[in-house]
Short mmCIF file of C-alpha atoms and ligand atoms in Angstrom, two decimals:
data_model
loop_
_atom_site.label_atom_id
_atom_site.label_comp_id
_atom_site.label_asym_id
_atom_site.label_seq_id
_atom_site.Cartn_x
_atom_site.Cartn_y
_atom_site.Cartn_z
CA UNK A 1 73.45 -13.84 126.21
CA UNK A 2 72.67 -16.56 123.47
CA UNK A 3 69.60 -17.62 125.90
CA UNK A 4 67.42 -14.32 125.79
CA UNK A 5 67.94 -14.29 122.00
CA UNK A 6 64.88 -16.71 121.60
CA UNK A 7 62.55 -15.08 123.78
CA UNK A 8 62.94 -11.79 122.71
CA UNK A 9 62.38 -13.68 118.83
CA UNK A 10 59.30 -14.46 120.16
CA UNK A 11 58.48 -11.55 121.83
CA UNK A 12 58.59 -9.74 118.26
CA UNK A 13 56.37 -12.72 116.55
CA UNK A 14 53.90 -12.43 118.93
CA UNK A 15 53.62 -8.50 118.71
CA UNK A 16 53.63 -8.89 114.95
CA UNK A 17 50.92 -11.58 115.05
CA UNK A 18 48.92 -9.16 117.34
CA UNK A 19 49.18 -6.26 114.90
CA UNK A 20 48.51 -8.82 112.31
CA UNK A 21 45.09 -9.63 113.95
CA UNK A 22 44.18 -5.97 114.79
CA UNK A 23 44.50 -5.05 110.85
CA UNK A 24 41.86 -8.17 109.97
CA UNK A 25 38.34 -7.46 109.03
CA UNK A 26 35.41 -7.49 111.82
CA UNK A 27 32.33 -9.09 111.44
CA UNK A 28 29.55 -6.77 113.43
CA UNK A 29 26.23 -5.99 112.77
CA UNK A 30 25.44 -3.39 110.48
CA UNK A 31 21.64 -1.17 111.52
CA UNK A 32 22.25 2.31 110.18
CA UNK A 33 24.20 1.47 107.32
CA UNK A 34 24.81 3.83 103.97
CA UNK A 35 25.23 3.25 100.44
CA UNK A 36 28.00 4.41 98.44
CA UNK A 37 26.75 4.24 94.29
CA UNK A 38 28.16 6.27 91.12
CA UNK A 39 29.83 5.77 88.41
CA UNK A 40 33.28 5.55 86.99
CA UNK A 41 34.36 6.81 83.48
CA UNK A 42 37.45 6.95 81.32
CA UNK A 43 39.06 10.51 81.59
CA UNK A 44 40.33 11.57 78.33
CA UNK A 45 39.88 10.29 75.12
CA UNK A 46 39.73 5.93 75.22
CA UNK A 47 42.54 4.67 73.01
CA UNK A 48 41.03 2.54 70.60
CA UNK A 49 40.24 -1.27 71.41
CA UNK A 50 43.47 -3.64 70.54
CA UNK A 51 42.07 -7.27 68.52
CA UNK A 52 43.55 -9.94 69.31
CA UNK A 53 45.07 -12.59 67.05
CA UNK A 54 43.15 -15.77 66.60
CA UNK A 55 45.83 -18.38 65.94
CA UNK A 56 43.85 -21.41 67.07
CA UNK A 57 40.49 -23.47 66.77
CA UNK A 58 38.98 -20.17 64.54
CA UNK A 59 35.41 -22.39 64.14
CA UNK A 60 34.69 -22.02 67.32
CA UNK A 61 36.86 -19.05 68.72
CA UNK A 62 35.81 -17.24 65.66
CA UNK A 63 38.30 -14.68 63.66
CA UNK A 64 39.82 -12.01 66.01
CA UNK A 65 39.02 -10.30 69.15
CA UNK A 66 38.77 -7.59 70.58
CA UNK A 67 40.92 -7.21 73.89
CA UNK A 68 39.09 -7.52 77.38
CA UNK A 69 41.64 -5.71 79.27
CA UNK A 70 40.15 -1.81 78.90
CA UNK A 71 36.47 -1.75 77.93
CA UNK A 72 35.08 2.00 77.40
CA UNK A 73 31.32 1.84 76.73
CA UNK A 74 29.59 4.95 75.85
CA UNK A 75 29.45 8.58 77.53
CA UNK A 76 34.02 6.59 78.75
CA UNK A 77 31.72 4.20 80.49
CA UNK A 78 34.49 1.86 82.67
CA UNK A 79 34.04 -1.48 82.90
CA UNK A 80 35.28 -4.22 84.87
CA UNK A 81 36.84 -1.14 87.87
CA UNK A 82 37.15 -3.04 91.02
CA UNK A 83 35.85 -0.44 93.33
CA UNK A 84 36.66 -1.59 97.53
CA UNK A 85 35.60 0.14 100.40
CA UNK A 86 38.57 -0.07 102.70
CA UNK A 87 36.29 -0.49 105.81
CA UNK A 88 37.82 -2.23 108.81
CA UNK A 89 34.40 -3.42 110.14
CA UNK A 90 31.18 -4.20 108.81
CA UNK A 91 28.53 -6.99 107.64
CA UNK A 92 29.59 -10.01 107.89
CA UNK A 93 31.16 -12.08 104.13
CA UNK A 94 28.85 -14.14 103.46
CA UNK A 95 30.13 -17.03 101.24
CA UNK A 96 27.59 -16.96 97.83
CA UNK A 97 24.45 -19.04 98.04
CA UNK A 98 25.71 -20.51 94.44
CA UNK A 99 29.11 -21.14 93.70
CA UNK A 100 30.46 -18.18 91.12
CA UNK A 101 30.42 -19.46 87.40
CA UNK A 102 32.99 -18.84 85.30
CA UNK A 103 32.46 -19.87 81.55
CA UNK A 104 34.84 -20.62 78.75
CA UNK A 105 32.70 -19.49 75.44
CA UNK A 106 33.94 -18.64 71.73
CA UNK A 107 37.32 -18.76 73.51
CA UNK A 108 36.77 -15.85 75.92
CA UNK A 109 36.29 -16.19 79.77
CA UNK A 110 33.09 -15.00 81.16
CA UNK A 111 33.14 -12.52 83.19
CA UNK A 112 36.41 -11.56 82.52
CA UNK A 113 36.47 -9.95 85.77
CA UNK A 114 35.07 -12.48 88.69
CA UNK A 115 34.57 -11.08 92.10
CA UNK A 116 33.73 -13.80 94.80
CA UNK A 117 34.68 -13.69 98.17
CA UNK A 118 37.46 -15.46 99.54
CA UNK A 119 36.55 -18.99 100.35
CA UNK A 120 34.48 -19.89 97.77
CA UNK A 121 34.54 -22.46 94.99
CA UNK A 122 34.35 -21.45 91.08
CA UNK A 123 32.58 -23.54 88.96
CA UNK A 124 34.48 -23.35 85.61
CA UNK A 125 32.86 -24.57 82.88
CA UNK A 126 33.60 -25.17 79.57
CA UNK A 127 30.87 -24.13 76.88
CA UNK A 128 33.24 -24.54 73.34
CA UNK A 129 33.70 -28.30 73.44
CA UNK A 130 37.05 -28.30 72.87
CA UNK A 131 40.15 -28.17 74.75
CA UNK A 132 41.10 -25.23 76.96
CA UNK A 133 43.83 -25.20 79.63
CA UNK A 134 43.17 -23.02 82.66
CA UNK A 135 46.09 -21.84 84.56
CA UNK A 136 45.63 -19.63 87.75
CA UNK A 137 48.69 -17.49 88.77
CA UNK A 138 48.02 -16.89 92.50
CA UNK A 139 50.59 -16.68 94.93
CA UNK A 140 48.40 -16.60 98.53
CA UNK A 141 46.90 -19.54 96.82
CA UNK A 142 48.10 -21.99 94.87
CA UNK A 143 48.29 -22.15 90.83
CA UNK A 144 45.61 -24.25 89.75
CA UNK A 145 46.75 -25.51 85.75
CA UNK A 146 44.21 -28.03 84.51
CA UNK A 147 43.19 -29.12 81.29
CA UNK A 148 39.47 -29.02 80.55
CA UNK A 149 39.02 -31.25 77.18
CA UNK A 150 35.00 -31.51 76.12
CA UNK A 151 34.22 -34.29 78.26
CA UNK A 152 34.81 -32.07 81.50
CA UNK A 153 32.27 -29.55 81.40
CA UNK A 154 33.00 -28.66 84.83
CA UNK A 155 35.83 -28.37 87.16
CA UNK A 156 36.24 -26.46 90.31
CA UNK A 157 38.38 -24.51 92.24
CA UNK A 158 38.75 -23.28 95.42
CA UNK A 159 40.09 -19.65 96.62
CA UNK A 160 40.80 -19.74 100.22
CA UNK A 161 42.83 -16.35 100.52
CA UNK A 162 41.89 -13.22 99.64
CA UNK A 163 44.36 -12.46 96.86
CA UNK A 164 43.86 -10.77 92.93
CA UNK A 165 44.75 -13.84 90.36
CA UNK A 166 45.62 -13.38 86.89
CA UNK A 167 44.26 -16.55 85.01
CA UNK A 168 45.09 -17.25 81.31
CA UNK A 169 44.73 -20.29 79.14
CA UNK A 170 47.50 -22.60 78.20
CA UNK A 171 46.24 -23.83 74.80
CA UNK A 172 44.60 -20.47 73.83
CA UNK A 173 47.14 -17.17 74.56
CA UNK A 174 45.05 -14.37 73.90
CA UNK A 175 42.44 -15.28 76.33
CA UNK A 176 42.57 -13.71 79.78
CA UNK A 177 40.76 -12.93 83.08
CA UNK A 178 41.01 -12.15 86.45
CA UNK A 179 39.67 -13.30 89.97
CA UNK A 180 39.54 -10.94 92.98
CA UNK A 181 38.78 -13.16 96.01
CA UNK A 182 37.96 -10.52 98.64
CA UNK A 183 38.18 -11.06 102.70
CA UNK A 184 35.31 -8.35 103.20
CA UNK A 185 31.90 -7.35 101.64
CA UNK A 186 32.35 -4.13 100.88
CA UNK A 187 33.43 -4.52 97.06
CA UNK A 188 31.46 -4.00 94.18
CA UNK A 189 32.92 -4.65 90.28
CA UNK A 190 31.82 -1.39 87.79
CA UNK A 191 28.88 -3.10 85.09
CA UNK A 192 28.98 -1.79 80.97
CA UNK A 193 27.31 1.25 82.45
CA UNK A 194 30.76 1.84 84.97
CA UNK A 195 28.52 2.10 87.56
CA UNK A 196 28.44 0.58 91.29
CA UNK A 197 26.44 0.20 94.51
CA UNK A 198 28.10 -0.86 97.78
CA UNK A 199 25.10 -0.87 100.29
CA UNK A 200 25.00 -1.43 104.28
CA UNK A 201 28.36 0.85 105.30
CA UNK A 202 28.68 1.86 108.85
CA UNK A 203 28.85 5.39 108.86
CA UNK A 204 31.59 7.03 108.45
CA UNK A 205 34.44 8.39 106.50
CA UNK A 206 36.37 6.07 104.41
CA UNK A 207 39.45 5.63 102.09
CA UNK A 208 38.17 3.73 98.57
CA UNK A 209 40.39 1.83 96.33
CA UNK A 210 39.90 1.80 92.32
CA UNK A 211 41.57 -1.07 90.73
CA UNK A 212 41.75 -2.20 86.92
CA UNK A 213 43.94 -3.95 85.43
CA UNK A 214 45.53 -1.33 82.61
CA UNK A 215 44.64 1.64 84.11
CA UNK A 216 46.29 0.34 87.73
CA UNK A 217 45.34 1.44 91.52
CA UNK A 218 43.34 4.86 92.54
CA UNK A 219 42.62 6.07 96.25
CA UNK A 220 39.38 8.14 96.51
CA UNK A 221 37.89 9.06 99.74
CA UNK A 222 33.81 9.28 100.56
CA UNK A 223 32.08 9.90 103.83
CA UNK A 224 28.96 7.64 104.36
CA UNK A 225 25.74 9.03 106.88
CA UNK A 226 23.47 6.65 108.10
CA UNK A 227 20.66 5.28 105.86
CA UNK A 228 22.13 7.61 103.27
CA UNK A 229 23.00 6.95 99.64
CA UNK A 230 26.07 8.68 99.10
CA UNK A 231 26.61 9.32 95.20
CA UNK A 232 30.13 9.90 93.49
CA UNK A 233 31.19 10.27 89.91
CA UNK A 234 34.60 9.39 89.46
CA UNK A 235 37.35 8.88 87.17
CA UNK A 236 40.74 7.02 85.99
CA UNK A 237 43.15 7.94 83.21
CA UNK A 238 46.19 6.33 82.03
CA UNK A 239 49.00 6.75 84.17
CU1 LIG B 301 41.34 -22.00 75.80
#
């Protein structure tokens, strides 16, 4: 008996790697495609925007913040939504002309939400002059915790996996961001204005994911037509 126990093992890897493969993003071109645009607002009323405690290097962090984590502009404006197409097939990821920059000024990241595709290497700099500590808390990829005194205005780091990473400072708590390394194209991050524009879709009808980080996961769903702009106004609320 013992001797058909390995095969069959294998057997089940092999049909898992299959299904594994089927599930990954194809590159194809893209001739008719659609755009999906809109805009994504606050429902409700926003609560009002937590400070943060300055408890180190105040000359050049300054006094207090205000929290990054839920930014409501205007009209419940949402910023910082990571909006994804779930599309299975499409244009191919192109890895960024310029690597993504990712800037440590007044003791706040910038952006505080970085969307790059996975594969590419971030160019974190350090505009204060003093000493931050960036720590990334992947798990698909590995944690990255380097100190960046003033004499290392640049280090960088690269995502391989697609994966969401928290990243946080070690010498300064309060300040915070996040990385989404993506393994397809069609992903857009929501500007002050909470709006979007995902362009070059192949028709058809489509599940959407809303992400931020406070106000957690949504599933919308949109159609796309050929060389159609498809507009959408959505929304997110606490949960
Ligand atoms: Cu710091």
């Amino acid at each position: 008996m013992r001797r058909y126990l390995v095969p069959s093992a294998l057997a089940v890897a092999l049909v898992a790697g299959l299904a594994a493969r089927a599930a990954a993003y194809e590159a194809m071109a893209v001739t008719d495609g659609g755009t999906l645009s809109g805009t994504v607002k606050f429902q409700g009323t926003p609560p009002p925007p937590a400070k943060l405690e300055v408890s180190k290097d105040p000359e050049v962090c300054g006094k207090e913040k205000m929290s990054p984590d839920l930014v409501v502009g205007s009209d419940g404006a949402l910023a910082n939504v990571v909006v994804t197409v779930k599309a299975q097939k499409g244009k191919k990821l192109e890895l960024p002309a310029q690597d993504p920059v990712f800037d440590q000024k007044t003791c706040e990241y910038k952006p505080h939400v970085l969307l790059f595709p996975a594969g590419s290497t971030v160019d974190v700099l350090n505009s204060d002059g003093i000493l931050h500590n960036i720590h990334t808390f992947g798990t698909a990829n590995p944690p990255s915790n380097q100190a960046q005194p003033k004499f290392k205005p640049k280090i960088q780091i690269k995502v391989e996996k697609p994966e969401t990473i928290p990243v946080k400072c070690d010498v300064h708590g309060w300040m915070s961001a996040w990385w989404v390394a993506t393994d397809q194209p069609y992903v857009a991050l929501t500007d002050a204005t909470g709006a979007f524009k995902i362009t070059d879709l192949p028709p058809g009808d489509y599940e959407v994911e809303l992400w931020q980080e406070k106000l957690g996961k949504k599933t919308e769903k949109v159609s796309i037509k050929p060389k159609e702009e498809t507009k959408v106004a959505w929304s997110m609320s606490k949960a």
